[in-house]
Amino acid sequence: MDISFILKKYYGFSTFRPNQREIIDDIVAGNDCLVLMPTGGGKSLCYQIPALAMPGTAVVVSPLISLMYDQVEALKANGIAAEALNSGNDMNQDLIIKRRCLAGDIKLLYMSPERLIAEIPFLLSEIKISLIAIDEAHCISQWGHDFRPEYSQLGILHDRFPQTPIVALTATADKVTRQDIIKQLRLRVASDNHIYISSFDRPNLSLSVRKESGKAEKMRVIIGYIERHPDDAGIIYCLSRKTTESIADYLRKRNIRAEAYHAGMSASERSRIQEQFKTDQTPVVCATIAFGMGIDKSNVRWIFHYNMPKSIESFYQEIGRAGRDGAPADTFLFYSLADMIQLRRFANDSGQREVNLEKLQRMQDYAESSVCRRRILLNYFGEQSDHDCGHCDVCLSPPRKFDGTQVIQKALSAMARTDQRIRFGTVIEILRGMASTTVVQNGYDHIKTFGVGRDISTTEWQDYLLQMLQMGFIEVAYNEGDIIKITPSGQDILYGRKQADLAIHRKSEPVGRKETKRALRQREQTEMAASQIFPEVHASRVEDANLFAALRQLRSALAQAQGFPAYIVLSDKVLHALATDKPTTKEQFGNIPGIGEYKQKKYSDAFIQVIKRFV
Ligand code: ADP
Ligand code: ZN
């Protein structure tokens, strides 16, 4: 079957997103692949479509049972035969699933890594495996932020299934983790071949940060937001279990349906809250990071970080849980010195002190930054983004700047003249002309750059170097003792091919009072940016708000009747499209992006009936 045909038939889309087609073709040709795409970027299609196009069953490794169920549910809702083998099934269910695999009835079979290893004899026996997909592949690496020992065993797969293509997928992997995934899984990929790195930009997410330590003020902001968006679901991430409970209490006293969620609660309690969140009965969950990993709810519309996360990877993954359907979503981060101190302690006591402290530092840098936040995130993930996004809080209320080319050149030159073998501290010592032990022992006091930055204070230099890091002119090599390297765009500045501005150093100021107005502008900008990057998004036309409300009601009734979450019936984005395009025939209904044949058959009558009342 042609893959464009599959895309339309099962998923209702007519265009692939960047890289999807190439990845799918590569897998179908029998090759291994490494796929890096942000959450919500469209990874699942990359192995699901090959699974449908190739003979046999695709085995998909996933770290959590709840995730598997979500995926299986979503696949079935599109008319695709998928199942999961896991500890939640009884023996009989497992047996039935296996028999269906033998009969060639199942296209996708999900399981945990340990289960996959245990099932190797069965998988090798009679069933035909089309491909093996390893989801959340960063879990295999100790360098990643979510190492899971069970993943380590997956290294043997290639020996056991030498003919089967293996595709590893992840939403978070820096260079080091990426290399480690390839090595551990023994993927047959080369640096210029079979590795697909999509842009990590999530243009539909707005980004705002605020320095704030008081509970009263944080809650004022949060409640204000929730009251302005009463129909939207969101998550408030906190550092401690106690905080999740006290905030949930606080919100409930103000008639907001909120629950706490953390690892100290019983498994049944946790899964109850997760279910209620998925089905919109509890729109607000106050959680420790334990929450969210296991759910695929596509219509999470906002995220608050009540406390600062421990790394940019965690932060990006957590905000990534918002807006997976591609419709605009808002994210806010509060940070305070108290958070920093606590997180620093965690990092110090952790098994990997150095790495974790460095990661925390980068998170702090992000929070305190005076350059475009999206740019920082993208540069952190190795994308050299060379322009400001125009719709984060910094872009919308920018700090004052000056032509920093010369200042930057001085710093880069200090690095170049020491063969890029030194750390931040030494760079500053050289620039400021300080004859420290390191400087003298290595003869750095004799290089031309020594002392050229005396007129700038150490604190200012720290800020400027930070901005250089954030703008992607330099990068830190964690695996080489944190020395600093000059990137290609840094070389451009150093050799005078490009110029760059620096933000004037200043103490961080509290965000102004005009928050609501600015938030509105941000939302508009976010919407526009999203429609520019995803081919399937059209710049928003006028949508009928009353029709949307009616469609939403119908969706929730249909979902309840079938016992699954509303977004499985149709996503928020599809609902918005229906409220805008108002299709009144079965055919028009089927042409809405995101409605495949199965959903067209199943739902067109009910939805058209409602739409007709509004045209
Ligand atoms: P990930 O697994 O990377 O987090 P998903 O595979 O769940 O992302 O996809 C995120 C959203 O994007 C889903 O709602 C999916 O339907 C949508 N999507 C994926 N590919 C396309 C495409 N080619 N056109 C339109 N929407 C797409
Ligand atoms: Zn920006």
XYZ file of C-alpha atoms and ligand atoms in Angstrom:
643
model
C 0.000 0.000 0.000
C 1.209 3.464 -0.837
C 2.156 5.406 2.266
C 0.313 8.592 1.308
C -2.773 6.483 0.898
C -2.302 5.021 4.389
C -1.825 8.496 5.848
C -5.120 9.627 4.378
C -7.089 6.457 4.981
C -6.181 5.832 8.595
C -5.218 9.237 9.913
C -7.072 11.594 7.616
C -4.016 13.708 6.760
C -2.862 14.603 3.287
C 0.616 15.986 3.948
C 3.543 14.575 5.853
C 5.401 16.751 8.285
C 9.103 17.348 7.667
C 11.122 14.087 7.813
C 8.130 11.762 8.251
C 8.100 10.514 4.679
C 11.868 9.997 4.572
C 11.814 8.047 7.834
C 8.918 5.872 6.729
C 10.564 5.091 3.372
C 13.800 4.256 5.142
C 12.156 1.802 7.528
C 10.107 0.187 4.774
C 13.382 -0.332 2.871
C 14.581 -2.356 5.861
C 16.981 0.135 7.445
C 17.589 1.107 11.062
C 16.790 4.686 11.976
C 17.229 7.094 14.823
C 14.406 9.607 15.048
C 14.588 12.755 17.150
C 11.406 14.761 17.212
C 9.843 16.902 19.898
C 6.804 15.704 21.790
C 3.788 16.223 19.604
C 6.007 16.305 16.539
C 4.479 13.176 15.044
C 6.826 10.339 15.962
C 4.202 7.637 16.231
C 3.255 7.850 12.579
C 6.877 7.211 11.662
C 6.668 3.586 12.782
C 2.917 3.050 12.607
C 2.703 3.702 8.880
C 5.579 1.289 8.073
C 3.829 -1.236 10.328
C 0.731 -0.879 8.168
C 2.668 -0.923 4.909
C 4.829 -3.956 5.683
C 3.750 -7.586 6.083
C 3.768 -8.945 9.647
C 3.552 -7.418 13.102
C 5.544 -4.446 14.366
C 6.834 -4.747 17.926
C 6.820 -1.454 19.828
C 8.745 -1.025 23.074
C 7.321 1.496 25.481
C 8.357 2.136 29.090
C 4.947 2.489 30.723
C 1.765 0.455 30.629
C -0.463 3.526 30.610
C 1.364 4.877 27.576
C 0.860 1.607 25.743
C -2.844 1.644 26.476
C -3.195 5.205 25.231
C -1.478 4.347 21.987
C -3.415 1.150 21.485
C -6.677 2.945 22.203
C -5.855 5.708 19.723
C -4.880 3.171 17.051
C -8.049 1.149 17.508
C -10.083 4.347 17.286
C -8.607 4.755 13.816
C -9.491 1.198 12.853
C -5.978 -0.237 13.212
C -5.376 -3.654 14.805
C -3.104 -3.046 17.796
C -2.638 -4.741 21.164
C -0.358 -4.651 24.184
C 1.256 -7.562 25.986
C 1.814 -6.571 29.594
C 1.325 -7.390 33.222
C -2.114 -5.770 33.176
C -3.456 -8.656 31.067
C -4.368 -12.037 32.441
C -2.920 -15.220 30.919
C -5.951 -15.741 28.785
C -5.825 -12.289 27.211
C -2.147 -12.748 26.473
C -2.875 -16.072 24.840
C -5.561 -14.615 22.609
C -3.281 -11.776 21.553
C -0.473 -14.200 20.748
C -2.780 -16.369 18.703
C -3.915 -13.361 16.733
C -0.265 -12.513 16.090
C 0.344 -16.010 14.783
C -2.633 -15.603 12.483
C -1.156 -12.339 11.226
C -4.090 -10.284 12.526
C -2.194 -7.726 14.558
C -0.247 -4.899 12.965
C 1.247 -3.376 16.096
C 2.139 -5.126 19.331
C 3.233 -2.990 22.295
C 5.301 -4.238 25.209
C 7.753 -3.192 27.906
C 11.481 -3.795 27.356
C 11.660 -6.563 29.922
C 8.652 -8.241 28.395
C 10.202 -8.050 24.957
C 13.344 -9.797 26.184
C 11.226 -12.475 27.850
C 9.163 -12.973 24.680
C 12.107 -13.404 22.310
C 11.510 -17.163 21.916
C 7.864 -16.541 20.994
C 8.739 -13.694 18.646
C 11.403 -15.764 16.952
C 9.177 -18.789 16.515
C 6.368 -18.330 14.072
C 5.359 -14.745 13.840
C 6.652 -12.402 11.236
C 8.068 -9.229 12.718
C 8.000 -6.276 10.372
C 10.030 -3.893 12.498
C 10.999 -3.121 16.078
C 10.304 0.401 17.323
C 11.907 1.586 20.554
C 9.921 4.498 21.896
C 11.424 6.873 24.507
C 14.800 5.518 23.428
C 16.720 7.959 25.639
C 15.774 5.687 28.543
C 18.638 3.447 27.457
C 21.296 6.049 28.189
C 22.757 7.037 31.519
C 23.389 10.455 29.974
C 19.705 10.957 29.370
C 17.505 12.311 32.124
C 15.343 9.251 32.495
C 17.623 6.237 32.549
C 15.844 2.891 32.913
C 17.999 -0.157 33.518
C 15.442 -2.443 31.810
C 16.252 -0.699 28.555
C 19.905 -1.774 28.710
C 19.069 -5.316 27.689
C 17.730 -4.161 24.350
C 21.258 -4.205 22.975
C 20.862 -7.875 22.093
C 17.963 -7.301 19.713
C 20.080 -6.870 16.650
C 21.802 -10.214 17.201
C 18.511 -11.982 17.602
C 16.679 -10.235 14.795
C 19.416 -9.470 12.296
C 17.021 -8.924 9.380
C 14.570 -6.670 11.192
C 14.828 -2.887 10.995
C 15.088 -1.232 14.383
C 13.890 2.324 14.802
C 14.713 4.268 17.953
C 12.599 7.324 18.734
C 12.966 10.012 21.353
C 11.895 13.542 22.107
C 14.892 14.428 24.213
C 18.447 13.587 23.365
C 21.484 15.826 23.318
C 24.518 14.856 21.239
C 26.034 12.618 23.891
C 22.794 10.760 24.568
C 22.193 10.392 20.867
C 25.555 8.687 20.346
C 24.912 6.484 23.338
C 21.546 5.315 21.994
C 23.192 4.305 18.721
C 25.984 2.475 20.493
C 23.834 0.638 22.992
C 21.214 -0.471 20.488
C 23.972 -1.174 17.942
C 21.967 0.696 15.362
C 23.260 0.434 11.818
C 23.241 4.154 11.177
C 25.942 6.617 10.211
C 26.189 10.259 11.122
C 24.947 11.316 7.718
C 22.588 8.454 7.146
C 19.391 7.181 8.784
C 19.529 9.770 11.565
C 16.630 12.204 11.451
C 16.649 15.253 13.643
C 13.558 17.362 13.365
C 13.349 20.872 14.603
C 12.599 20.884 18.308
C 10.615 24.022 17.958
C 7.111 23.812 19.373
C 5.739 27.032 17.971
C 2.298 26.430 19.414
C 3.638 26.661 22.984
C 3.942 30.115 24.493
C 6.837 30.594 26.943
C 6.810 32.835 30.006
C 9.039 32.958 33.064
C 8.664 34.862 36.276
C 10.853 35.197 39.343
C 8.497 34.690 42.243
C 8.803 32.959 45.576
C 5.612 33.827 47.449
C 2.715 31.414 47.377
C 0.066 34.146 47.459
C 1.404 35.822 44.332
C 1.944 32.554 42.452
C -1.587 31.436 43.243
C -3.000 34.796 42.191
C -1.420 34.365 38.773
C -2.504 30.725 38.443
C -6.091 31.284 39.527
C -6.372 34.338 37.303
C -5.303 32.211 34.368
C -7.630 29.323 35.154
C -10.576 31.664 35.548
C -9.901 33.117 32.133
C -9.744 29.607 30.625
C -12.339 27.603 32.542
C -12.787 24.904 29.894
C -9.118 24.111 29.467
C -7.179 21.305 31.108
C -3.734 21.897 32.550
C -1.009 20.643 34.876
C 0.781 22.450 37.707
C 4.195 20.900 38.334
C 5.660 21.164 41.845
C 8.851 20.024 43.457
C 7.386 18.325 46.537
C 4.460 16.103 47.343
C 3.389 18.456 50.101
C 3.142 21.366 47.698
C 0.988 19.417 45.248
C -1.484 18.733 48.041
C -1.570 22.220 49.447
C -2.085 23.786 46.033
C -4.826 21.361 45.071
C -6.544 22.211 48.355
C -6.200 25.894 47.724
C -7.746 25.558 44.260
C -10.603 23.362 45.423
C -11.515 25.979 48.024
C -11.976 28.334 45.099
C -14.241 25.876 43.303
C -11.664 24.713 40.814
C -11.752 20.973 40.178
C -8.182 20.079 41.037
C -6.382 17.012 42.397
C -2.907 16.307 43.699
C -0.833 13.542 42.152
C 2.467 12.161 43.393
C 4.458 8.986 43.878
C 3.414 8.694 47.529
C -0.168 7.882 46.577
C -1.487 4.389 46.009
C -1.416 3.020 42.473
C -5.201 2.853 42.290
C -5.565 6.438 43.478
C -3.079 7.578 40.886
C -4.721 5.767 38.041
C -8.110 7.126 39.095
C -6.801 10.702 38.872
C -5.092 9.997 35.583
C -8.333 8.644 34.126
C -10.342 11.611 35.381
C -7.835 13.986 33.892
C -7.941 12.218 30.552
C -11.712 12.386 30.475
C -11.781 16.052 31.599
C -13.624 15.329 34.854
C -10.638 16.770 36.710
C -9.273 19.523 34.517
C -6.434 20.561 36.834
C -3.777 18.276 38.290
C -1.070 19.469 40.698
C 1.702 16.971 40.318
C 5.269 16.044 40.906
C 7.095 15.046 37.761
C 5.694 11.546 38.119
C 2.589 12.754 36.342
C 2.267 13.097 32.622
C 4.899 10.697 31.406
C 2.269 8.005 31.197
C -0.388 9.898 29.311
C -0.955 10.921 25.778
C -3.790 13.359 26.421
C -3.545 15.598 23.397
C -5.623 18.508 24.652
C -3.620 19.691 27.657
C -3.901 23.450 27.097
C -1.542 24.898 29.723
C 1.332 24.048 32.081
C 2.508 25.939 35.153
C 5.821 25.146 36.761
C 5.170 26.163 40.339
C 8.819 25.347 40.997
C 11.776 25.199 38.699
C 12.565 21.782 37.124
C 15.971 20.154 37.477
C 17.052 20.388 33.861
C 16.077 21.831 30.517
C 15.354 18.305 29.299
C 12.811 17.774 32.075
C 11.381 21.230 31.568
C 10.982 20.770 27.840
C 9.469 17.365 28.267
C 6.998 18.665 30.833
C 5.858 21.684 28.851
C 5.817 19.384 25.834
C 2.814 17.630 27.348
C 0.777 20.688 26.459
C -0.587 21.210 22.973
C 0.267 17.828 21.515
C -2.602 18.304 19.099
C -0.803 21.309 17.625
C -3.354 23.865 18.818
C -1.955 26.784 20.883
C -1.089 26.141 24.532
C 0.459 28.289 27.268
C 3.386 27.557 29.564
C 4.599 29.478 32.618
C 7.600 28.966 34.842
C 8.054 30.360 38.333
C 11.497 30.208 39.817
C 13.073 31.354 43.037
C 16.294 31.167 44.946
C 14.699 28.683 47.347
C 14.035 26.307 44.425
C 17.625 26.676 43.322
C 18.989 25.776 46.714
C 16.783 22.730 47.031
C 17.527 21.519 43.516
C 21.220 22.026 44.057
C 21.036 19.801 47.095
C 19.231 17.091 45.097
C 21.878 17.296 42.399
C 24.683 17.121 44.929
C 23.257 14.002 46.533
C 22.522 12.309 43.233
C 24.655 9.604 41.722
C 25.850 11.874 38.909
C 26.675 15.054 40.745
C 28.680 16.855 38.060
C 26.294 16.241 35.215
C 23.238 17.107 37.272
C 24.694 20.322 38.639
C 25.599 21.436 35.158
C 22.124 20.617 33.878
C 20.599 22.572 36.719
C 22.843 25.509 35.915
C 21.586 25.561 32.355
C 18.017 25.517 33.607
C 18.762 28.509 35.793
C 20.403 30.267 32.869
C 17.217 29.779 30.905
C 15.080 31.198 33.686
C 17.264 34.258 34.074
C 17.915 34.846 30.424
C 17.587 38.121 28.635
C 17.587 36.597 25.155
C 14.750 34.891 23.313
C 13.791 31.830 25.343
C 12.888 29.684 22.386
C 16.296 30.336 20.951
C 17.921 29.105 24.146
C 15.887 25.926 24.113
C 16.632 25.228 20.483
C 20.322 25.886 20.926
C 20.337 23.641 23.951
C 19.057 20.817 21.805
C 21.779 21.468 19.266
C 19.808 23.495 16.744
C 21.563 26.682 15.884
C 18.591 28.937 15.759
C 19.727 32.295 14.455
C 16.656 34.442 14.996
C 14.389 35.481 17.849
C 10.971 33.840 17.969
C 8.930 36.968 18.435
C 6.418 35.381 20.792
C 8.116 34.442 24.065
C 7.985 36.818 27.009
C 11.486 38.158 26.341
C 10.728 38.852 22.697
C 7.513 40.597 23.638
C 9.126 42.762 26.275
C 12.760 42.890 25.312
C 15.678 44.132 27.416
C 17.812 46.967 26.045
C 20.692 45.887 23.801
C 23.973 47.139 22.363
C 26.233 46.002 19.526
C 28.170 43.293 21.349
C 30.289 42.077 18.446
C 33.580 43.332 19.871
C 32.925 42.042 23.359
C 31.998 38.650 21.962
C 35.067 38.604 19.727
C 37.315 39.250 22.733
C 35.886 36.266 24.582
C 35.964 33.983 21.543
C 39.493 35.005 20.811
C 40.547 34.030 24.348
C 39.064 30.609 23.691
C 40.604 30.246 20.245
C 44.073 31.236 21.465
C 43.929 28.575 24.165
C 42.879 25.915 21.660
C 39.352 25.751 23.104
C 40.556 23.778 26.092
C 39.411 26.017 28.940
C 36.340 26.553 31.078
C 34.287 29.662 31.794
C 36.265 30.669 34.876
C 39.574 30.624 33.036
C 38.138 32.587 30.107
C 37.138 35.353 32.491
C 40.525 35.269 34.241
C 42.276 35.713 30.912
C 39.960 38.500 29.786
C 40.271 40.336 33.080
C 44.040 39.837 33.177
C 44.039 37.818 36.394
C 47.208 35.800 36.948
C 45.581 32.762 38.570
C 47.425 29.483 38.993
C 45.762 27.933 35.934
C 46.533 30.992 33.856
C 50.187 31.184 34.857
C 50.882 27.444 34.740
C 49.597 27.247 31.185
C 51.255 30.446 30.072
C 47.904 32.059 29.262
C 49.226 35.337 30.615
C 51.370 35.576 27.492
C 48.582 35.339 24.930
C 47.406 38.444 23.125
C 43.943 38.424 24.673
C 45.229 38.532 28.251
C 43.660 41.511 29.997
C 41.732 42.888 26.999
C 38.472 42.771 28.944
C 39.624 44.510 32.126
C 37.032 47.239 31.768
C 34.197 44.731 32.165
C 33.477 43.277 35.630
C 33.511 39.557 36.356
C 29.732 39.532 36.895
C 29.176 41.252 33.585
C 31.456 38.797 31.814
C 29.493 35.942 33.338
C 26.321 37.427 31.957
C 27.809 38.022 28.492
C 29.277 34.525 28.280
C 25.907 33.191 29.292
C 24.239 35.151 26.528
C 26.829 33.820 24.072
C 25.998 30.314 25.180
C 22.305 31.023 24.862
C 22.694 32.522 21.417
C 24.611 29.451 20.311
C 28.068 30.994 19.737
C 29.684 28.589 22.191
C 28.810 25.219 23.691
C 29.875 23.290 26.774
C 31.447 19.842 26.299
C 30.144 18.013 29.373
C 32.019 14.896 28.448
C 35.353 16.753 28.293
C 35.339 18.355 31.707
C 33.023 21.254 30.788
C 35.450 22.993 28.485
C 33.989 25.508 26.071
C 33.940 25.069 22.327
C 33.266 27.649 19.651
C 30.353 26.739 17.356
C 30.224 27.521 13.605
C 28.034 30.565 14.271
C 30.603 31.657 16.894
C 33.289 31.419 14.217
C 31.211 33.761 12.071
C 31.376 36.406 14.794
C 35.020 35.767 15.572
C 36.076 36.296 11.967
C 33.867 39.326 11.498
C 31.441 37.669 9.105
C 28.479 38.485 11.338
C 27.516 40.880 14.096
C 25.553 40.289 17.266
C 23.839 42.278 19.984
C 24.166 41.708 23.703
C 21.579 42.647 26.294
C 22.796 45.298 28.698
C 23.580 43.642 31.985
C 20.969 44.386 34.616
C 19.350 42.865 37.648
C 16.247 40.897 36.763
C 13.110 42.950 37.062
C 9.693 41.728 38.055
C 7.196 41.347 35.231
C 4.938 44.368 34.827
C 1.286 44.616 35.668
C 0.033 44.581 32.118
C 0.139 40.819 32.111
C -3.266 40.145 30.611
C -2.805 42.375 27.626
C 0.604 40.946 26.936
C -0.652 37.396 27.387
C -3.282 38.057 24.765
C -0.753 39.349 22.292
C 1.440 36.349 23.020
C -1.401 33.993 22.272
C -2.071 35.600 18.932
C 1.590 35.448 17.991
C 1.783 31.812 19.078
C -1.163 30.895 16.929
C 0.380 32.571 13.930
C 3.738 30.884 14.431
C 2.101 27.459 14.682
C 0.276 27.883 11.430
C 3.536 28.717 9.736
C 5.388 25.563 10.676
C 2.843 22.768 10.408
C 1.658 22.377 6.832
C -1.733 21.117 7.922
C -2.520 24.191 10.022
C -4.217 26.988 8.134
C -4.103 30.463 9.534
C -7.157 30.520 11.707
C -10.319 31.734 10.083
C -13.373 32.711 11.999
C -14.735 29.903 14.032
C -18.244 29.658 15.394
C -17.796 29.599 19.165
C -21.311 28.344 19.868
C -20.909 25.573 17.344
C -17.595 24.663 18.950
C -19.282 24.385 22.343
C -22.016 22.193 20.865
C -19.515 19.945 19.098
C -17.566 19.627 22.284
C -20.662 18.514 24.109
C -21.410 15.913 21.473
C -17.823 14.703 21.586
C -17.951 14.259 25.308
C -21.236 12.324 25.092
C -19.784 10.027 22.420
C -16.649 9.532 24.468
C -18.572 8.686 27.592
C -20.750 6.192 25.791
C -17.675 4.352 24.564
C -15.704 4.685 27.781
C -12.779 6.632 26.428
C -11.390 10.147 26.595
C -12.816 12.886 24.420
C -9.593 13.513 22.513
C -9.642 9.916 21.281
C -12.958 10.596 19.548
C -11.671 13.742 17.828
C -8.853 16.082 18.812
C -9.360 19.720 19.828
C -7.796 20.707 16.567
C -10.268 18.684 14.520
C -13.108 20.191 16.547
C -11.840 23.692 15.802
C -11.646 22.828 12.117
C -15.227 21.548 12.185
C -16.436 24.717 13.887
C -14.679 26.761 11.203
C -15.341 24.797 8.005
C -18.804 23.510 9.003
C -18.934 20.457 6.737
C -22.458 19.260 6.013
C -21.797 16.188 3.880
C -20.080 12.943 4.703
C -17.460 13.688 2.119
C -16.680 17.184 3.414
C -16.516 15.750 6.919
C -13.957 13.187 5.784
C -11.832 15.924 4.239
C -11.163 17.594 7.586
C -7.504 16.891 8.469
C -7.363 14.276 11.228
C -10.485 12.368 10.196
C -9.644 9.040 8.586
C -12.056 6.625 6.927
C -12.910 4.840 10.139
C -13.871 7.993 12.018
C -15.655 9.340 8.974
C -17.924 6.304 8.915
C -18.404 6.248 12.628
C -19.002 9.897 13.418
C -20.071 11.861 10.359
C -23.822 11.515 10.898
C -23.802 12.642 14.496
C -21.546 15.640 13.930
C -23.205 16.764 10.706
C -26.530 16.806 12.458
C -25.224 19.298 14.992
C -23.396 21.376 12.391
C -26.535 21.701 10.288
C -28.240 23.471 13.169
C -25.640 26.232 12.836
C -25.487 26.843 9.082
P 4.764 12.303 19.335
O 4.647 10.827 19.470
O 5.960 12.751 18.575
O 4.596 13.038 20.629
P 2.331 12.044 17.904
O 2.751 10.989 16.990
O 1.441 11.689 19.045
O 3.566 12.838 18.454
O 1.654 13.202 17.036
C 1.265 14.423 17.610
C 0.060 14.982 16.884
O 0.415 15.362 15.580
C -1.056 13.981 16.762
O -2.268 14.640 17.057
C -0.990 13.556 15.303
O -2.245 13.181 14.825
C -0.485 14.815 14.638
N 0.226 14.526 13.384
C 1.256 13.686 13.194
N 1.645 13.667 11.902
C 0.839 14.524 11.242
C 0.713 14.949 9.879
N 1.510 14.485 8.916
N -0.251 15.837 9.590
C -1.062 16.300 10.548
N -1.004 15.964 11.846
C -0.073 15.067 12.196
Zn 11.453 34.623 21.708
